């Protein structure tokens, strides 16, 4: 564990969906640094997945990469089974896999709507349902990665905003239902984050305008989101249930 860290997650086991880039990659690294065994899913980039596994193992951690399409029921269930088969437990589920696609209202972009909900919302449901029996046994925790867009909407990205809003409602519903069973359920709501997914919007004048719209006057890094997730899965948050933790530099407070 690096000097300065005091959160010890040994011998907990975590599954992170969408772990090869952005927030998923940052949180996988951080969980491993704090002693957790980390499995993460990826959809296509096997080279990036293998690279992250090597990085974590070289630093003395334990990691595995699992190829899985978030919207596929069989693959989501198999990812959970693989983690439990390898490490005999599952304590932490981070549901991060998601897509962000433009879809203008009135254009009939049903494909964008269906694809977005298949990954962002249906995918969250599938992996959660598979994980619950194992998390219940370990008194584990779930964190969903939602978005500021899920709280206030986003022009020309209605499918994304609606799917992330669904995660917020899902968080609150599950938190009430699963708390008596020993499972904590919470959510982080990032705003703009400097990742591959948002790279096309975060350039030149567009980036400067976005930064000006954020009270903190900067775009978050993936690590800025990973830290609050770590808090939520740790025992420091043992009495936190159903929380939507805004990690967006104050963006949700302004129009």
XYZ file of N, CA and C in Angstrom:
765
model
N 0.834 -1.188 0.000
C 0.000 0.000 0.000
C 0.881 1.254 0.000
N 0.662 2.205 -0.933
C 1.528 3.376 -1.014
C 1.487 4.215 0.258
N 2.584 4.891 0.555
C 2.638 5.758 1.717
C 1.557 6.828 1.622
N 0.865 7.057 2.733
C -0.189 8.062 2.758
C -1.582 7.466 2.750
N -1.723 6.217 2.278
C -3.024 5.578 2.278
C -3.281 4.934 3.630
N -4.492 5.092 4.137
C -4.825 4.474 5.416
C -6.022 3.552 5.305
N -6.635 3.460 4.153
C -7.773 2.571 3.959
C -7.265 1.208 3.525
N -7.482 0.216 4.337
C -7.015 -1.133 4.037
C -8.213 -1.995 3.648
N -8.268 -2.394 2.393
C -9.375 -3.212 1.895
C -9.034 -4.697 1.837
N -7.879 -5.085 2.376
C -7.513 -6.491 2.439
C -8.488 -7.225 3.357
N -9.002 -8.394 3.018
C -8.817 -9.191 1.815
C -10.008 -9.092 0.869
N -10.616 -7.923 0.782
C -11.843 -7.784 0.004
C -11.589 -7.951 -1.491
N -12.653 -8.358 -2.169
C -12.611 -8.575 -3.607
C -13.602 -7.641 -4.281
N -13.157 -6.997 -5.352
C -13.989 -6.022 -6.056
C -14.159 -6.411 -7.514
N -15.343 -6.106 -8.053
C -15.608 -6.219 -9.479
C -15.991 -4.843 -9.989
N -15.252 -4.365 -11.001
C -15.497 -3.060 -11.613
C -15.918 -3.301 -13.057
N -17.082 -2.802 -13.454
C -17.471 -2.949 -14.856
C -16.926 -1.777 -15.658
N -16.415 -2.077 -16.851
C -15.817 -1.035 -17.696
C -14.534 -0.508 -17.094
N -13.551 -1.391 -16.917
C -12.381 -1.035 -16.136
C -11.120 -0.689 -16.894
N -11.154 -0.601 -18.205
C -9.899 -0.420 -18.935
C -9.551 1.037 -19.228
N -10.455 1.963 -18.922
C -10.158 3.359 -19.204
C -10.946 4.253 -18.250
N -10.546 5.515 -18.212
C -11.297 6.519 -17.484
C -11.504 6.195 -16.021
N -12.725 6.423 -15.540
C -13.053 6.232 -14.137
C -12.844 4.782 -13.712
N -13.240 3.843 -14.553
C -13.087 2.428 -14.206
C -11.640 2.037 -13.990
N -10.776 2.539 -14.830
C -9.349 2.242 -14.685
C -8.784 2.882 -13.424
N -9.150 4.132 -13.175
C -8.638 4.840 -11.999
C -9.095 4.172 -10.710
N -10.347 3.757 -10.658
C -10.842 3.135 -9.428
C -10.285 1.729 -9.261
N -10.042 1.013 -10.356
C -9.418 -0.311 -10.258
C -8.022 -0.185 -9.657
N -7.259 0.776 -10.129
C -5.920 1.020 -9.577
C -5.984 1.350 -8.088
N -6.901 2.239 -7.726
C -6.969 2.703 -6.344
C -7.402 1.588 -5.400
N -8.363 0.796 -5.807
C -8.791 -0.330 -4.979
C -7.640 -1.305 -4.755
N -6.884 -1.569 -5.828
C -5.737 -2.471 -5.706
C -4.676 -1.889 -4.789
N -4.426 -0.582 -4.884
C -3.450 0.065 -4.018
C -3.834 -0.054 -2.548
N -5.130 -0.160 -2.291
C -5.606 -0.272 -0.909
C -5.798 -1.721 -0.470
N -5.305 -2.662 -1.272
C -5.262 -4.047 -0.839
C -6.359 -4.949 -1.346
N -7.321 -4.406 -2.092
C -8.388 -5.258 -2.624
C -7.884 -6.066 -3.820
N -8.426 -7.242 -3.978
C -8.246 -7.995 -5.216
C -9.276 -7.464 -6.201
N -8.826 -7.115 -7.397
C -9.674 -6.382 -8.331
C -9.858 -7.155 -9.637
N -11.110 -7.400 -9.963
C -11.475 -7.901 -11.285
C -12.214 -6.781 -12.009
N -11.968 -6.652 -13.288
C -12.691 -5.640 -14.053
C -13.078 -6.199 -15.403
N -14.195 -5.711 -15.913
C -14.659 -6.157 -17.216
C -14.229 -5.179 -18.297
N -14.162 -5.699 -19.508
C -13.900 -4.870 -20.687
C -14.667 -5.475 -21.839
N -14.968 -4.635 -22.838
C -15.770 -5.122 -23.956
C -14.923 -5.524 -25.146
N -13.874 -4.761 -25.479
C -13.139 -5.033 -26.711
C -11.631 -4.875 -26.608
N -11.159 -3.978 -25.780
C -9.727 -3.633 -25.791
C -8.939 -4.579 -24.893
N -8.631 -5.748 -25.426
C -7.920 -6.761 -24.637
C -6.512 -6.301 -24.264
N -5.850 -5.582 -25.169
C -4.490 -5.118 -24.887
C -4.478 -4.166 -23.686
N -5.439 -3.241 -23.642
C -5.526 -2.314 -22.512
C -5.843 -3.062 -21.220
N -6.709 -4.060 -21.305
C -7.067 -4.848 -20.128
C -5.858 -5.603 -19.589
N -5.142 -6.240 -20.480
C -3.949 -6.985 -20.051
C -2.886 -6.047 -19.473
N -2.786 -4.849 -20.051
C -1.821 -3.880 -19.547
C -2.134 -3.443 -18.121
N -3.415 -3.251 -17.817
C -3.789 -2.851 -16.467
C -3.564 -3.987 -15.474
N -3.851 -5.210 -15.892
C -3.580 -6.363 -15.031
C -2.089 -6.427 -14.692
N -1.239 -6.262 -15.695
C 0.205 -6.288 -15.449
C 0.628 -5.175 -14.506
N 0.081 -3.984 -14.727
C 0.429 -2.836 -13.886
C 0.096 -3.111 -12.415
N -1.100 -3.631 -12.169
C -1.512 -3.912 -10.789
C -0.669 -5.018 -10.185
N -0.414 -6.064 -10.953
C 0.388 -7.174 -10.429
C 1.832 -6.748 -10.180
N 2.376 -5.926 -11.067
C 3.749 -5.452 -10.884
C 3.886 -4.613 -9.615
N 2.800 -3.987 -9.209
C 2.815 -3.172 -7.994
C 2.512 -3.999 -6.746
N 2.363 -5.316 -6.935
C 2.131 -6.203 -5.803
C 0.682 -6.543 -5.538
N -0.223 -6.126 -6.418
C -1.642 -6.407 -6.225
C -2.102 -7.632 -6.983
N -3.386 -7.935 -6.820
C -4.012 -9.048 -7.534
C -5.100 -8.490 -8.437
N -5.119 -8.952 -9.683
C -6.100 -8.440 -10.635
C -6.408 -9.481 -11.691
N -7.592 -9.362 -12.259
C -7.959 -10.170 -13.423
C -8.862 -9.350 -14.325
N -8.746 -9.591 -15.618
C -9.575 -8.918 -16.615
C -10.556 -9.919 -17.190
N -11.809 -9.494 -17.342
C -12.874 -10.376 -17.813
C -13.573 -9.733 -19.007
N -13.528 -10.402 -20.150
C -14.237 -9.906 -21.325
C -15.735 -10.102 -21.118
N -16.499 -9.015 -21.188
C -17.943 -9.121 -20.974
C -18.650 -7.919 -21.567
N -19.722 -8.168 -22.296
C -20.603 -7.120 -22.787
C -21.615 -6.828 -21.683
N -21.639 -5.590 -21.203
C -22.484 -5.243 -20.062
C -23.956 -5.554 -20.293
N -24.409 -5.473 -21.537
C -25.822 -5.698 -21.816
C -26.206 -7.142 -22.069
N -25.241 -8.039 -21.995
C -25.499 -9.456 -22.261
C -25.704 -10.198 -20.941
N -26.881 -10.787 -20.709
C -27.145 -11.437 -19.420
C -26.157 -12.551 -19.098
N -25.865 -13.394 -20.073
C -24.962 -14.505 -19.831
C -23.560 -14.053 -19.484
N -23.075 -13.039 -20.185
C -21.711 -12.571 -19.936
C -21.598 -11.842 -18.601
N -22.632 -11.090 -18.232
C -22.614 -10.404 -16.936
C -22.610 -11.414 -15.793
N -23.441 -12.410 -15.893
C -23.491 -13.436 -14.846
C -22.190 -14.218 -14.780
N -21.605 -14.485 -15.950
C -20.361 -15.244 -15.971
C -19.226 -14.460 -15.327
N -19.212 -13.145 -15.519
C -18.169 -12.319 -14.899
C -18.221 -12.450 -13.384
N -19.413 -12.409 -12.827
C -19.548 -12.568 -11.375
C -19.116 -13.967 -10.956
N -19.545 -14.978 -11.703
C -19.148 -16.353 -11.362
C -17.641 -16.524 -11.411
N -16.993 -15.889 -12.387
C -15.536 -16.024 -12.519
C -14.808 -15.415 -11.318
N -15.291 -14.268 -10.846
C -14.668 -13.629 -9.686
C -14.793 -14.526 -8.454
N -15.988 -15.028 -8.222
C -16.229 -15.854 -7.036
C -15.468 -17.175 -7.134
N -15.392 -17.736 -8.331
C -14.643 -18.989 -8.504
C -13.162 -18.786 -8.206
N -12.627 -17.640 -8.605
C -11.201 -17.386 -8.415
C -10.858 -17.030 -6.981
N -11.724 -16.231 -6.341
C -11.360 -15.651 -5.044
C -12.340 -15.989 -3.922
N -13.373 -16.787 -4.232
C -14.312 -17.312 -3.233
C -15.142 -16.251 -2.514
N -15.162 -15.037 -3.019
C -15.983 -14.011 -2.386
C -16.142 -12.824 -3.325
N -17.143 -12.008 -3.032
C -17.320 -10.737 -3.723
C -17.845 -9.734 -2.694
N -17.073 -8.686 -2.462
C -17.398 -7.695 -1.439
C -17.842 -6.361 -2.016
N -17.314 -6.007 -3.178
C -17.492 -4.662 -3.729
C -17.877 -4.771 -5.200
N -18.937 -4.073 -5.581
C -19.328 -3.979 -6.984
C -19.365 -2.512 -7.381
N -18.567 -2.152 -8.377
C -18.577 -0.797 -8.937
C -19.154 -0.894 -10.346
N -20.325 -0.315 -10.558
C -20.986 -0.386 -11.860
C -20.677 0.901 -12.611
N -19.725 0.793 -13.520
C -19.183 1.961 -14.202
C -19.384 1.925 -15.719
N -19.531 0.753 -16.301
C -19.625 0.638 -17.765
C -20.752 1.511 -18.298
N -20.442 2.294 -19.316
C -21.466 3.152 -19.883
C -21.021 3.779 -21.191
N -21.989 4.295 -21.929
C -21.700 4.995 -23.179
C -22.410 6.341 -23.169
N -21.906 7.266 -23.977
C -22.434 8.630 -24.086
C -22.515 8.966 -25.567
N -23.724 8.925 -26.119
C -23.911 9.172 -27.543
C -24.929 10.285 -27.746
N -24.696 11.062 -28.772
C -25.623 12.140 -29.113
C -26.853 11.572 -29.794
N -28.006 12.138 -29.474
C -29.249 11.747 -30.128
C -30.243 12.890 -30.049
N -30.398 13.648 -31.104
C -31.265 14.821 -31.087
C -32.729 14.415 -31.060
N -33.491 15.111 -30.228
C -34.923 14.851 -30.139
C -35.598 15.111 -31.479
N -36.538 14.254 -31.846
C -37.282 14.410 -33.089
C -36.676 13.714 -34.279
N -35.518 13.089 -34.097
C -34.865 12.401 -35.219
C -35.174 10.905 -35.229
N -35.888 10.455 -34.219
C -36.247 9.038 -34.163
C -35.068 8.126 -33.937
N -34.085 8.589 -33.158
C -32.856 7.815 -32.956
C -33.077 6.701 -31.922
N -33.941 5.752 -32.281
C -34.244 4.654 -31.365
C -33.019 3.797 -31.091
N -32.129 3.690 -32.080
C -30.935 2.870 -31.882
C -30.055 3.434 -30.764
N -29.935 4.763 -30.702
C -29.153 5.379 -29.636
C -29.811 5.116 -28.283
N -31.127 5.293 -28.222
C -31.863 5.058 -26.979
C -31.688 3.613 -26.504
N -31.917 2.671 -27.400
C -31.847 1.252 -27.022
C -30.431 0.849 -26.627
N -29.454 1.291 -27.393
C -28.063 0.934 -27.092
C -27.621 1.531 -25.755
N -28.007 2.774 -25.508
C -27.625 3.439 -24.266
C -28.249 2.748 -23.058
N -29.529 2.445 -23.141
C -30.181 1.789 -22.007
C -29.709 0.352 -21.830
N -29.351 -0.309 -22.930
C -28.858 -1.687 -22.823
C -27.590 -1.755 -21.998
N -26.718 -0.782 -22.163
C -25.436 -0.790 -21.447
C -25.538 -0.059 -20.116
N -26.077 1.158 -20.125
C -26.053 1.998 -18.920
C -27.040 1.546 -17.854
N -28.213 1.088 -18.245
C -29.243 0.731 -17.265
C -29.448 -0.783 -17.172
N -29.732 -1.422 -18.295
C -29.905 -2.878 -18.280
C -28.634 -3.569 -17.789
N -27.479 -3.074 -18.232
C -26.221 -3.661 -17.800
C -26.034 -3.564 -16.299
N -26.440 -2.439 -15.721
C -26.349 -2.281 -14.269
C -27.238 -3.296 -13.557
N -28.439 -3.470 -14.067
C -29.370 -4.434 -13.468
C -28.818 -5.861 -13.534
N -28.288 -6.232 -14.680
C -27.841 -7.614 -14.871
C -26.707 -7.990 -13.922
N -25.683 -7.158 -13.853
C -24.538 -7.499 -13.002
C -24.921 -7.402 -11.527
N -25.807 -6.470 -11.196
C -26.251 -6.342 -9.810
C -27.012 -7.583 -9.365
N -27.946 -8.024 -10.173
C -28.733 -9.204 -9.812
C -27.846 -10.430 -9.615
N -26.827 -10.559 -10.451
C -25.917 -11.697 -10.313
C -25.061 -11.585 -9.060
N -24.740 -10.352 -8.670
C -23.818 -10.135 -7.557
C -24.483 -10.177 -6.190
N -25.755 -9.855 -6.101
C -26.422 -9.684 -4.808
C -26.247 -10.876 -3.861
N -26.433 -12.131 -4.288
C -26.275 -13.229 -3.325
C -24.893 -13.288 -2.691
N -23.870 -12.951 -3.448
C -22.499 -12.986 -2.927
C -22.227 -11.776 -2.032
N -22.728 -10.610 -2.442
C -22.554 -9.412 -1.625
C -23.291 -9.549 -0.296
N -24.441 -10.188 -0.313
C -25.206 -10.381 0.918
C -24.419 -11.234 1.910
N -23.764 -12.249 1.402
C -22.980 -13.132 2.277
C -21.820 -12.383 2.922
N -21.210 -11.454 2.179
C -20.036 -10.728 2.679
C -20.387 -9.374 3.291
N -21.681 -9.042 3.355
C -22.099 -7.712 3.824
C -21.387 -6.639 3.002
N -21.561 -6.764 1.693
C -20.791 -5.943 0.763
C -21.456 -4.632 0.390
N -20.928 -4.038 -0.671
C -21.373 -2.706 -1.062
C -21.376 -2.548 -2.580
N -22.279 -1.707 -3.051
C -22.419 -1.400 -4.474
C -22.297 0.104 -4.654
N -21.564 0.519 -5.679
C -21.532 1.935 -6.066
C -21.798 2.030 -7.566
N -22.786 2.827 -7.930
C -23.088 3.096 -9.333
C -22.461 4.426 -9.743
N -21.963 4.464 -10.967
C -21.455 5.719 -11.515
C -22.550 6.325 -12.381
N -23.209 7.333 -11.850
C -24.261 8.039 -12.569
C -23.659 9.295 -13.204
N -24.338 10.422 -13.111
C -23.862 11.643 -13.771
C -24.694 12.832 -13.314
N -24.095 14.004 -13.394
C -24.863 15.230 -13.220
C -26.027 15.265 -14.205
N -25.808 14.724 -15.393
C -26.867 14.700 -16.408
C -28.082 13.924 -15.930
N -27.877 12.937 -15.067
C -28.990 12.160 -14.546
C -29.858 12.935 -13.577
N -29.364 14.075 -13.112
C -30.115 14.896 -12.173
C -30.772 16.098 -12.833
N -30.124 16.645 -13.855
C -30.674 17.873 -14.450
C -30.870 17.777 -15.959
N -30.583 16.605 -16.555
C -30.749 16.441 -17.989
C -29.558 16.948 -18.776
N -29.545 16.634 -20.059
C -28.472 17.113 -20.933
C -28.988 17.220 -22.356
N -28.973 18.421 -22.896
C -29.449 18.668 -24.246
C -28.726 17.786 -25.262
N -29.489 17.190 -26.149
C -29.003 16.339 -27.237
C -28.375 15.025 -26.744
N -28.530 14.752 -25.463
C -28.072 13.484 -24.898
C -29.140 12.948 -23.940
N -30.392 12.978 -24.399
C -31.503 12.591 -23.531
C -31.412 11.129 -23.098
N -30.970 10.257 -23.991
C -30.877 8.835 -23.638
C -29.861 8.636 -22.516
N -28.727 9.303 -22.641
C -27.701 9.198 -21.604
C -28.231 9.731 -20.277
N -28.823 10.924 -20.307
C -29.325 11.520 -19.079
C -30.410 10.651 -18.448
N -31.308 10.128 -19.264
C -32.388 9.288 -18.740
C -31.839 7.996 -18.135
N -30.846 7.415 -18.778
C -30.275 6.170 -18.251
C -29.545 6.412 -16.938
N -28.867 7.554 -16.829
C -28.164 7.879 -15.587
C -29.144 8.286 -14.489
N -30.257 8.906 -14.869
C -31.320 9.171 -13.906
C -31.923 7.881 -13.379
N -32.036 6.897 -14.260
C -32.536 5.584 -13.830
C -31.616 4.972 -12.783
N -30.308 5.154 -12.939
C -29.366 4.622 -11.945
C -29.560 5.286 -10.586
N -29.894 6.561 -10.592
C -30.130 7.259 -9.327
C -31.358 6.682 -8.621
N -32.433 6.476 -9.355
C -33.632 5.872 -8.771
C -33.371 4.435 -8.336
N -32.600 3.726 -9.128
C -32.251 2.335 -8.801
C -31.436 2.292 -7.510
N -30.500 3.220 -7.369
C -29.692 3.311 -6.150
C -30.574 3.474 -4.920
N -31.494 4.411 -4.981
C -32.346 4.693 -3.824
C -33.262 3.512 -3.513
N -33.781 2.878 -4.540
C -34.665 1.732 -4.331
C -33.922 0.559 -3.708
N -32.753 0.241 -4.287
C -31.984 -0.892 -3.765
C -31.452 -0.618 -2.371
N -31.059 0.630 -2.107
C -30.517 0.957 -0.780
C -31.526 0.625 0.302
N -32.779 0.988 0.087
C -33.816 0.708 1.079
C -34.095 -0.787 1.203
N -34.057 -1.483 0.078
C -34.368 -2.913 0.086
C -33.232 -3.771 0.626
N -31.996 -3.387 0.307
C -30.862 -4.256 0.638
C -30.181 -3.923 1.958
N -30.428 -2.751 2.501
C -29.795 -2.400 3.777
C -30.089 -3.428 4.869
N -31.325 -3.908 5.018
C -31.574 -4.923 6.047
C -30.851 -6.247 5.792
N -30.399 -6.437 4.553
C -29.674 -7.665 4.201
C -28.159 -7.469 4.283
N -27.743 -6.291 4.766
C -26.326 -6.045 4.999
C -25.564 -5.480 3.828
N -26.261 -5.076 2.764
C -25.603 -4.528 1.575
C -25.839 -3.022 1.525
N -24.765 -2.260 1.380
C -24.880 -0.816 1.207
C -24.869 -0.476 -0.279
N -25.751 0.435 -0.687
C -25.850 0.842 -2.085
C -25.794 2.359 -2.168
N -24.853 2.868 -2.956
C -24.691 4.307 -3.129
C -24.321 4.619 -4.572
N -24.146 5.891 -4.849
C -23.941 6.343 -6.222
C -23.060 7.583 -6.223
N -22.190 7.715 -7.206
C -21.497 8.976 -7.445
C -22.051 9.601 -8.719
N -22.091 10.919 -8.729
C -22.606 11.646 -9.891
C -21.547 12.631 -10.378
N -20.661 12.177 -11.258
C -19.666 13.092 -11.822
C -20.302 14.074 -12.802
N -19.607 15.188 -13.009
C -19.936 16.074 -14.115
C -18.973 15.766 -15.254
N -18.371 16.816 -15.823
C -17.379 16.602 -16.876
C -16.130 15.962 -16.284
N -15.658 14.905 -16.940
C -14.450 14.208 -16.506
C -13.541 14.038 -17.713
N -12.257 14.261 -17.519
C -11.274 14.183 -18.599
C -10.975 12.721 -18.917
N -11.791 12.113 -19.769
C -11.617 10.714 -20.154
C -11.742 10.582 -21.674
N -11.475 9.395 -22.169
C -11.613 9.141 -23.601
C -13.036 9.407 -24.078
N -14.027 9.074 -23.239
C -15.418 9.201 -23.650
C -15.802 10.644 -23.948
N -15.236 11.579 -23.185
C -15.603 12.985 -23.361
C -14.550 13.793 -24.107
N -13.508 13.131 -24.599
C -12.373 13.840 -25.196
C -12.781 14.741 -26.360
N -13.741 14.303 -27.161
C -14.123 15.081 -28.341
C -14.729 16.428 -27.967
N -15.361 16.513 -26.801
C -15.986 17.763 -26.360
C -15.029 18.643 -25.579
N -13.956 18.063 -25.086
C -13.056 18.799 -24.199
C -11.819 19.300 -24.937
N -12.053 20.053 -25.992
C -10.960 20.626 -26.772
C -11.252 22.099 -27.059
N -10.180 22.888 -27.172
C -10.280 24.266 -27.635
C -11.292 25.118 -26.896
N -12.083 25.865 -27.657
C -13.070 26.782 -27.090
C -14.151 26.030 -26.324
N -14.488 24.847 -26.797
C -15.501 24.049 -26.103
C -15.051 23.731 -24.681
N -13.805 23.330 -24.532
C -13.298 23.028 -23.192
C -13.299 24.284 -22.306
N -12.873 25.393 -22.878
C -12.826 26.617 -22.087
C -14.222 27.027 -21.625
N -15.211 26.834 -22.495
C -16.592 27.161 -22.117
C -17.096 26.235 -21.026
N -16.746 24.967 -21.142
C -17.152 23.995 -20.124
C -16.506 24.324 -18.785
N -15.228 24.624 -18.798
C -14.537 24.973 -17.553
C -15.139 26.221 -16.907
N -15.512 27.173 -17.734
C -16.107 28.411 -17.214
C -17.467 28.157 -16.577
N -18.139 27.100 -17.006
C -19.477 26.788 -16.473
C -19.424 26.035 -15.152
N -18.247 25.564 -14.767
C -18.079 24.788 -13.539
C -17.612 25.733 -12.431
N -18.297 25.791 -11.300
C -17.862 26.695 -10.236
C -16.403 26.508 -9.842
N -15.909 25.269 -9.837
C -14.500 25.018 -9.495
C -13.551 25.386 -10.624
N -14.092 25.695 -11.808
C -13.332 26.165 -12.959
C -12.327 25.147 -13.496
N -12.623 23.885 -13.339
C -11.785 22.873 -13.971
C -12.592 21.609 -14.201
N -12.142 20.828 -15.162
C -12.729 19.520 -15.451
C -12.074 18.490 -14.541
N -12.856 17.574 -14.021
C -12.325 16.554 -13.114
C -11.424 15.581 -13.858
N -10.479 15.024 -13.125
C -9.728 13.867 -13.616
C -10.457 12.601 -13.184
N -10.116 11.487 -13.798
C -10.712 10.214 -13.380
C -10.382 9.913 -11.926
N -9.203 10.305 -11.493
C -8.792 10.077 -10.104
C -9.647 10.878 -9.126
N -10.152 12.042 -9.570
C -11.036 12.834 -8.716
C -12.321 12.082 -8.388
N -12.731 11.181 -9.267
C -13.954 10.395 -9.046
C -13.636 9.117 -8.276
N -12.471 8.555 -8.534
C -12.096 7.301 -7.885
C -12.009 7.445 -6.370
N -11.503 8.581 -5.882
C -11.364 8.786 -4.445
C -12.693 8.728 -3.711
N -13.702 9.463 -4.137
C -15.009 9.365 -3.491
C -15.619 7.957 -3.576
N -15.375 7.248 -4.666
C -15.852 5.863 -4.746
C -15.184 5.017 -3.673
N -13.867 5.212 -3.508
C -13.151 4.484 -2.465
C -13.764 4.751 -1.092
N -14.077 6.006 -0.819
C -14.724 6.341 0.455
C -16.025 5.564 0.619
N -16.848 5.545 -0.412
C -18.160 4.906 -0.310
C -18.069 3.397 -0.087
N -17.028 2.750 -0.601
C -16.921 1.298 -0.400
C -16.191 0.953 0.892
N -15.619 1.953 1.557
C -14.848 1.706 2.767
C -15.752 1.708 3.993
N -15.205 1.260 5.110
C -15.954 1.264 6.365
C -16.177 2.663 6.909
N -15.458 3.654 6.378
C -15.729 5.035 6.775
C -17.151 5.445 6.404
N -17.726 4.791 5.395
C -19.082 5.098 4.938
C -20.071 4.012 5.356
N -19.805 3.335 6.461
C -20.609 2.164 6.827
C -22.062 2.504 7.146
N -22.356 3.784 7.456
C -23.736 4.172 7.733
C -24.312 5.036 6.607
N -23.693 4.978 5.432
C -24.156 5.740 4.269
C -24.909 4.805 3.343
N -26.177 5.046 3.149
C -27.039 4.220 2.311
C -27.873 5.119 1.401
N -27.903 4.818 0.109
C -28.769 5.536 -0.816
C -28.328 6.948 -1.132
N -27.046 7.234 -0.950
C -26.543 8.591 -1.182
C -26.165 8.796 -2.646
N -26.476 9.999 -3.168
C -26.018 10.406 -4.500
C -24.928 11.439 -4.256
N -23.678 11.008 -4.350
C -22.545 11.873 -4.015
C -22.108 12.638 -5.257
N -22.363 13.943 -5.256
C -21.983 14.777 -6.390
C -20.486 15.037 -6.373
N -19.836 14.720 -7.479
C -18.392 14.936 -7.621
C -18.201 15.675 -8.945
N -18.573 16.934 -8.939
C -18.655 17.661 -10.208
C -18.236 19.120 -10.089
N -17.447 19.451 -9.068
C -16.962 20.811 -8.945
C -18.038 21.848 -8.735
N -19.219 21.402 -8.266
C -20.331 22.319 -8.045
C -21.234 22.509 -9.234
N -21.035 21.742 -10.315
C -21.813 21.942 -11.546
C -23.304 21.784 -11.330
N -23.692 20.862 -10.469
C -25.118 20.592 -10.284
C -25.829 21.754 -9.598
N -25.064 22.695 -9.052
C -25.656 23.821 -8.331
C -25.999 24.994 -9.225
N -25.521 24.962 -10.463
C -25.750 26.098 -11.360
C -26.510 25.644 -12.596
N -27.098 26.597 -13.289
C -27.905 26.276 -14.454
C -27.099 25.932 -15.667
